[in-house]
Coordinates of C-alpha atoms in Angstrom, one line a residue:
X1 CA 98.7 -122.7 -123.5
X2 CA 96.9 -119.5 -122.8
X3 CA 100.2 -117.3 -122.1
X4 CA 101.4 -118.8 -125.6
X5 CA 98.5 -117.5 -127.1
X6 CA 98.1 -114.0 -125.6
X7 CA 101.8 -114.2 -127.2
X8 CA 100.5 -115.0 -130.5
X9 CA 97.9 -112.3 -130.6
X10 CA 100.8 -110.0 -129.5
X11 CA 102.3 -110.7 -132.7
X12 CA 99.1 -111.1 -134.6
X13 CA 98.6 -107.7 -134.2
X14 CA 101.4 -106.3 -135.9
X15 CA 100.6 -108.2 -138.7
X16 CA 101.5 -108.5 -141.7
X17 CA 105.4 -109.2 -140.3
X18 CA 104.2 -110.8 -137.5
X19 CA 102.1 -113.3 -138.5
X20 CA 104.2 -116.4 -139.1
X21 CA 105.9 -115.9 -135.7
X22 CA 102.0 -115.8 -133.8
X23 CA 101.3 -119.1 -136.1
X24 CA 104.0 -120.5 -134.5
X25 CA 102.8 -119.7 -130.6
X26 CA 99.0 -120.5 -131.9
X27 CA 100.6 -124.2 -132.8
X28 CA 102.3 -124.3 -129.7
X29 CA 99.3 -123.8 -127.9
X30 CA 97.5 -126.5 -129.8
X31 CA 100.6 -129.0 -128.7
X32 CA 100.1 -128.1 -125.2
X33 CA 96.5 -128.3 -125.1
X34 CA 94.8 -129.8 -128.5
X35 CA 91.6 -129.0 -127.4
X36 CA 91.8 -125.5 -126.6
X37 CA 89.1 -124.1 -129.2
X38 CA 90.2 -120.5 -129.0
X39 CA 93.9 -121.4 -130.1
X40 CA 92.6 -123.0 -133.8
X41 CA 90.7 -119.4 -134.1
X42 CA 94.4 -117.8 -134.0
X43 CA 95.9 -120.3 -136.4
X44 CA 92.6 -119.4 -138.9
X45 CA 93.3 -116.1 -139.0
X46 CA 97.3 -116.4 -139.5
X47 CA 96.8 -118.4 -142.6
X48 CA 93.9 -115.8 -144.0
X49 CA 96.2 -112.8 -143.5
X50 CA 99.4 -114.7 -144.8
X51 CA 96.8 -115.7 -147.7
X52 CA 95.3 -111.4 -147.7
X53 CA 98.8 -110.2 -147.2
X54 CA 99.9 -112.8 -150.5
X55 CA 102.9 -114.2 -148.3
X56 CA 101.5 -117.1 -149.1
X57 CA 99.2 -119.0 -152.1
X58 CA 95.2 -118.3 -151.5
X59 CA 94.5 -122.3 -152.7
X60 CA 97.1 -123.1 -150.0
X61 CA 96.1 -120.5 -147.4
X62 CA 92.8 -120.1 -147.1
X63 CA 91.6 -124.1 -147.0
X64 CA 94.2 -124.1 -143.5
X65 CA 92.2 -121.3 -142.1
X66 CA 88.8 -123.1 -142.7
X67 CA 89.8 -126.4 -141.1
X68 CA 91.2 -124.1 -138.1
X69 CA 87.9 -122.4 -138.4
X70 CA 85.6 -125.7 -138.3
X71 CA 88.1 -127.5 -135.8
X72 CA 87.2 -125.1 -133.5
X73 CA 84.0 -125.0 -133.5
X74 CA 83.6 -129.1 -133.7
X75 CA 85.6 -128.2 -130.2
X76 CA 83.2 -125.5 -128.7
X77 CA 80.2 -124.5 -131.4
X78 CA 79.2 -121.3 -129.6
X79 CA 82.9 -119.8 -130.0
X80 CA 82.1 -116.2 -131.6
X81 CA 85.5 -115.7 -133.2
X82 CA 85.6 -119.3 -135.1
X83 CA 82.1 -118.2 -136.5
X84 CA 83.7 -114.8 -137.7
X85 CA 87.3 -116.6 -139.1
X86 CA 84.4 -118.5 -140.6
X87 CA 82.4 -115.8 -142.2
X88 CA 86.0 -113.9 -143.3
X89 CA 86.9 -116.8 -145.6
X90 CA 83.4 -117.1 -147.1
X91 CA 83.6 -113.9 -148.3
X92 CA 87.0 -113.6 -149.4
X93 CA 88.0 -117.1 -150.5
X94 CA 84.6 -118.7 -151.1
X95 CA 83.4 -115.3 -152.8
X96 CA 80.1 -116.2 -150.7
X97 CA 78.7 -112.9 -149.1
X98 CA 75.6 -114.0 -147.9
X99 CA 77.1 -117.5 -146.3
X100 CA 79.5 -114.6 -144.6
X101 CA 76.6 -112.9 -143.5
X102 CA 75.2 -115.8 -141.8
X103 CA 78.4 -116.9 -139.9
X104 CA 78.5 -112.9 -138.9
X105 CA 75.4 -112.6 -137.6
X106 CA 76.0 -115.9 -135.3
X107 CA 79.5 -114.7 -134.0
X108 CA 77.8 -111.4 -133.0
X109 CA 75.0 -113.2 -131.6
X110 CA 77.2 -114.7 -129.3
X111 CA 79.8 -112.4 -128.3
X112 CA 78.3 -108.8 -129.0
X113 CA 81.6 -107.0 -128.0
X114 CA 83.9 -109.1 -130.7
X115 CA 85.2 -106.1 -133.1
X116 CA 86.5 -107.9 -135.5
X117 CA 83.2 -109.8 -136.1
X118 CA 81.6 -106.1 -137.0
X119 CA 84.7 -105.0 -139.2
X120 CA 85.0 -108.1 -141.5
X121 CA 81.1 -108.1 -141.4
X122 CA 81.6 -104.5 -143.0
X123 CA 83.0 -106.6 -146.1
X124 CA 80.0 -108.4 -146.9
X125 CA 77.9 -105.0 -147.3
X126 CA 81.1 -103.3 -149.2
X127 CA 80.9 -106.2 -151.7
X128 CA 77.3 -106.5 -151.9
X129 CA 77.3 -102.5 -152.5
X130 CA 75.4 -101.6 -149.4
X131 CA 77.7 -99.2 -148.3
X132 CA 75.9 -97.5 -145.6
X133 CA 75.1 -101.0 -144.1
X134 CA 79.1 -101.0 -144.2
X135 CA 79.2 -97.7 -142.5
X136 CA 77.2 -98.9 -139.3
X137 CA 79.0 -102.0 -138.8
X138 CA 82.2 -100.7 -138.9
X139 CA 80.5 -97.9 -136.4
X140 CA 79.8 -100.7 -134.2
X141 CA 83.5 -101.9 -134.2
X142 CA 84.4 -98.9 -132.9
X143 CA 81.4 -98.6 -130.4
X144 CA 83.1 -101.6 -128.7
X145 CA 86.8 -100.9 -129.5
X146 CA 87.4 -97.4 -130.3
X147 CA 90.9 -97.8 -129.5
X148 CA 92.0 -100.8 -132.1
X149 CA 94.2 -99.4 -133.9
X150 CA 92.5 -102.8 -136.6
X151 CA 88.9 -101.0 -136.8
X152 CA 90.2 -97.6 -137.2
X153 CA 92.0 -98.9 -140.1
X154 CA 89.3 -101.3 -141.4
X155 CA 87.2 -98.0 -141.4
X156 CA 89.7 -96.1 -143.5
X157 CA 89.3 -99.2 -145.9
X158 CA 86.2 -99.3 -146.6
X159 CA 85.8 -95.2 -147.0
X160 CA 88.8 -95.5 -149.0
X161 CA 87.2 -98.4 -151.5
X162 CA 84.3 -96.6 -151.8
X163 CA 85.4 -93.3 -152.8
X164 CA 84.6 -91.5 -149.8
X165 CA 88.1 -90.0 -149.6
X166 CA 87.9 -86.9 -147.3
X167 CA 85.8 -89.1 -144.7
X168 CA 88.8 -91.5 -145.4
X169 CA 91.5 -89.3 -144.4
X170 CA 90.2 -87.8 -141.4
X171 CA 89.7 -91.7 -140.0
X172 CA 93.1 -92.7 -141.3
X173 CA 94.2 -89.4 -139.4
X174 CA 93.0 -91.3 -136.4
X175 CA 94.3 -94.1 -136.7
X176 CA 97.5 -93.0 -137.5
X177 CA 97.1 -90.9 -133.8
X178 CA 96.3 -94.2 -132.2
X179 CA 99.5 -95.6 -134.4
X180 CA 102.1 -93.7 -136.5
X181 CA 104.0 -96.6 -137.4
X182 CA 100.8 -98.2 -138.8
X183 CA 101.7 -99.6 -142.5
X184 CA 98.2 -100.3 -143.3
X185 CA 97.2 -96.5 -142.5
X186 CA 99.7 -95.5 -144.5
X187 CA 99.1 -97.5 -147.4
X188 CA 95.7 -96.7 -147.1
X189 CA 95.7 -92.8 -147.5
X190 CA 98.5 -93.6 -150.4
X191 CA 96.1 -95.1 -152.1
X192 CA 93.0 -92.8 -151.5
X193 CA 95.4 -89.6 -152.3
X194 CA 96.4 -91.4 -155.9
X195 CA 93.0 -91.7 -156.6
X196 CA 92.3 -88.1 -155.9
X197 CA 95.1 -87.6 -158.0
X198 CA 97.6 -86.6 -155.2
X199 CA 100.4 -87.8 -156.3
X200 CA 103.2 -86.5 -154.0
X201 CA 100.8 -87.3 -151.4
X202 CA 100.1 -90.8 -152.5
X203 CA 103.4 -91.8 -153.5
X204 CA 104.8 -90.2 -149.9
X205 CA 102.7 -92.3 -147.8
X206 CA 102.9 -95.7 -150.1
X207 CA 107.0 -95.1 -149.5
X208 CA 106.3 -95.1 -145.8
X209 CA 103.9 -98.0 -145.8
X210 CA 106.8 -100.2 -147.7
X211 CA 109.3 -99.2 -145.1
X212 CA 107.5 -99.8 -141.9
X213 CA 106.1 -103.0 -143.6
X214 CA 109.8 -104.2 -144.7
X215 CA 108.9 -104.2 -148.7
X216 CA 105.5 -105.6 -148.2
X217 CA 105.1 -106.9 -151.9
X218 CA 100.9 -105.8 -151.2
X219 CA 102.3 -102.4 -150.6
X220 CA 104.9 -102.0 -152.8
X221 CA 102.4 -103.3 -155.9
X222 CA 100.3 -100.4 -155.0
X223 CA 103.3 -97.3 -155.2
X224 CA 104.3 -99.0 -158.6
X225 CA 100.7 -98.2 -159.8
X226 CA 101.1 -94.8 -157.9
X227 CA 104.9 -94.1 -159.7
X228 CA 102.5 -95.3 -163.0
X229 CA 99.5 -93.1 -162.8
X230 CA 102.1 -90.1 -161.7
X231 CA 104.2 -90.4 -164.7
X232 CA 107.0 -92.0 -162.9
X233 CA 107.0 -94.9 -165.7
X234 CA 110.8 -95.8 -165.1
X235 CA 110.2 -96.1 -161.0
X236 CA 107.0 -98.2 -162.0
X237 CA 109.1 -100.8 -164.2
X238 CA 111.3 -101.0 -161.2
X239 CA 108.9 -102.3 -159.0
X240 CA 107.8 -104.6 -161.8
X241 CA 111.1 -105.9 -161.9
X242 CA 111.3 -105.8 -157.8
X243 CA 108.4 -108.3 -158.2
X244 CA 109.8 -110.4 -161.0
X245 CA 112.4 -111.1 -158.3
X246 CA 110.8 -112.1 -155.7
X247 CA 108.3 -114.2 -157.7
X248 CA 111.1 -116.1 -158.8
X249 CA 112.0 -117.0 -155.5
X250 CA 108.2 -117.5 -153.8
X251 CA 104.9 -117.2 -154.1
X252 CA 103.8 -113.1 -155.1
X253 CA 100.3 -112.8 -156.0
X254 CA 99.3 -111.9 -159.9
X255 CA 97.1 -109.1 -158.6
X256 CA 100.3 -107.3 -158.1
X257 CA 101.6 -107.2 -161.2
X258 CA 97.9 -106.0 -162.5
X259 CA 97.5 -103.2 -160.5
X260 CA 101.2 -102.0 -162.0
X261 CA 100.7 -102.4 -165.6
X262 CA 97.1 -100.6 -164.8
X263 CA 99.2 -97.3 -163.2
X264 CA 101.4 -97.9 -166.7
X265 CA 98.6 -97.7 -168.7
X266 CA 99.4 -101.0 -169.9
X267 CA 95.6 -102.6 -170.7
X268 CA 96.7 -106.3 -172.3
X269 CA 99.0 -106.9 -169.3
X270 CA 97.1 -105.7 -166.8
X271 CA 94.1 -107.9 -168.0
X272 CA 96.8 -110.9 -168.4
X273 CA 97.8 -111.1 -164.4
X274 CA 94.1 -110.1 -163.5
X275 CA 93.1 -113.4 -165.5
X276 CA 96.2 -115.5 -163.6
X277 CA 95.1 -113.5 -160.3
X278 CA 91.4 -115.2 -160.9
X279 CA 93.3 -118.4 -161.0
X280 CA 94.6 -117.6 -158.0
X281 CA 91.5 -117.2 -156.6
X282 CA 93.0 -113.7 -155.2
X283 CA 90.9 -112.2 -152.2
X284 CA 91.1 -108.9 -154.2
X285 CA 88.9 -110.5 -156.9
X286 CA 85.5 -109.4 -155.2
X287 CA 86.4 -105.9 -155.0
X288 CA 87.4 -105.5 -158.6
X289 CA 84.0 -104.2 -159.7
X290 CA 84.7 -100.9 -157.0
X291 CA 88.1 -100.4 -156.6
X292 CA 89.0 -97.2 -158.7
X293 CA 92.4 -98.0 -159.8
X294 CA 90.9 -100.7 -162.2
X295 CA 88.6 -97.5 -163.6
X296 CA 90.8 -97.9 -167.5
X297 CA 89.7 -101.2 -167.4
X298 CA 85.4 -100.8 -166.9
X299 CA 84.8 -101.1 -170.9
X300 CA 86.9 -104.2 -171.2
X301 CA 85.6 -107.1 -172.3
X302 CA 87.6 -109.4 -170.8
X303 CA 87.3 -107.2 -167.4
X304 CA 83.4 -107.6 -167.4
X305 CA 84.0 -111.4 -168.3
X306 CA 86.1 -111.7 -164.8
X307 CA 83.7 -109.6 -163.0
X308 CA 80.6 -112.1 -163.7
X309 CA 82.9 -115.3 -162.7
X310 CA 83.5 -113.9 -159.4
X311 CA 79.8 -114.4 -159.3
X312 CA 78.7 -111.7 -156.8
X313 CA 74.8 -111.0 -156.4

């Protein structure tokens, strides 16, 4: 059980592509040895990143990683990484940032040199608006893990979502040191370049985080706003059409299909899918309040209206 679950964090961590072949070694664990706690933590955080990633529905997603969550701790309550799968769904499924904090706090309580526990905690401040809080926890990540290539990248995130784009691409830098081949990275200087109004740049990197990622539709949503914003209208409605297709054939998350229309300039439609993506109950939904590329959208009514149902303190 433990060798198939060193596997599954092999694969975890080339996530997103990887993540339905760990699930399958996490399971296999669980077959071997049902009580192994540790093993229900790895199945938790496959369905949240198949649910974050939008390879599969949130409602659908996110509910399996909270009974993998609470299974394992019903099997071993002091388990620090059950307490932080635990605090990553209250934040980004349950929309519950000080619930998050709580499970956080516990999870580092018991396992101070858990990275992840200090990186996803980082979401709770960025959501909350406490960004420097944000800052020091993600400084803590990497005080116990300087090498994850995870909390390099979770770094770049939240620098990235909160505007602080030259600190974000000198840590994306480094991560991509650490990882050249890292699709998040990528993405994630594609999208702080677009917002800088670097297009080339942006739209450079956003290709290479859809290539290393296979077509990732989370990646591929964000160079159709980047073809948008650049004036590339006719590559934009290609991706639009890309993601027709595919949502024809499976679950592709509204949010998508939002952040396109927004790099078209296209207000109604962009609010339409943003209404559908609340449906959803889309992870993105507690970040729409800072993420730039919904700036056209600020004055909105219908864009304030969504912002006070997500129901943030």
């Amino acid at each position: 059980a433990y060798t198939l679950y060193l596997r599954g964090r092999y694969f975890w961590d080339r996530r997103p592509g990887g993540l339905t072949k760990a699930l399958e070694y996490f399971e296999k664990a669980l077959d071997i040895d049902p009580g192994y706690a540790v093993a229900y933590t790895g199945v938790a955080d496959c369905h949240m990143h198949l649910g974050f990633y939008g390879y599969s529905p949130p409602k659908e997603a996110w509910p399996k990683a909270k009974a993998a969550a609470m299974r394992a701790l019903e099997l071993d309550g002091e388990l620090a990484e059950a307490h932080a799968s635990l605090g990553y769904a209250k934040v980004l499924y349950d929309w519950d940032p000080l619930a998050a904090e709580q499970a956080f706090r516990r999870a580092i309580e018991l396992n101070p040199g858990y990275a992840p526990a200090y990186y996803w905690y980082a979401i709770v401040f960025v959501v909350l608006e406490r960004f420097e809080e944000a800052v020091v926890q993600h400084e803590r990540a990497l005080e116990v893990d300087p090498l994850s290539v995870f909390a390099n990248a979770q770094f770049g995130w939240t620098l990235v979502g909160t505007r602080q784009f030259e600190r974000a691409k000198d840590q994306l830098q480094r991560t991509l040191e650490l990882d050249p081949d890292l699709a998040l990275a990528h993405w994630l200087l594609g999208w702080g370049y677009g917002m800088e109004g670097e297009f080339a740049d942006s739209i450079r990197h956003l290709q290479k985080a859809c290539e290393l990622s296979e077509g990732s539709p989370s990646f591929l949503a964000r160079l159709g706003w980047a073809y948008g914003v650049a004036g590339r209208a006719e590559e934009a409605r290609a991706v639009l059409s890309d993601l027709r297709e595919r949502r024809s054939k499976r679950f592709v998350p509204s949010m998508h299909f939002a952040v396109v229309h927004v790099g078209l300039g296209e207000t109604a439609e962009a609010l339409e899918w943003l209404e559908r993506a609340y449906d959803e109950r889309d992870m993105w939904m507690p970040f729409l309040r800072l993420d730039g590329v919904f700036e056209p959208l600020r004055n909105e009514l219908r864009f304030t209206a969504l912002v006070k149902k997500v129901g943030l303190p």
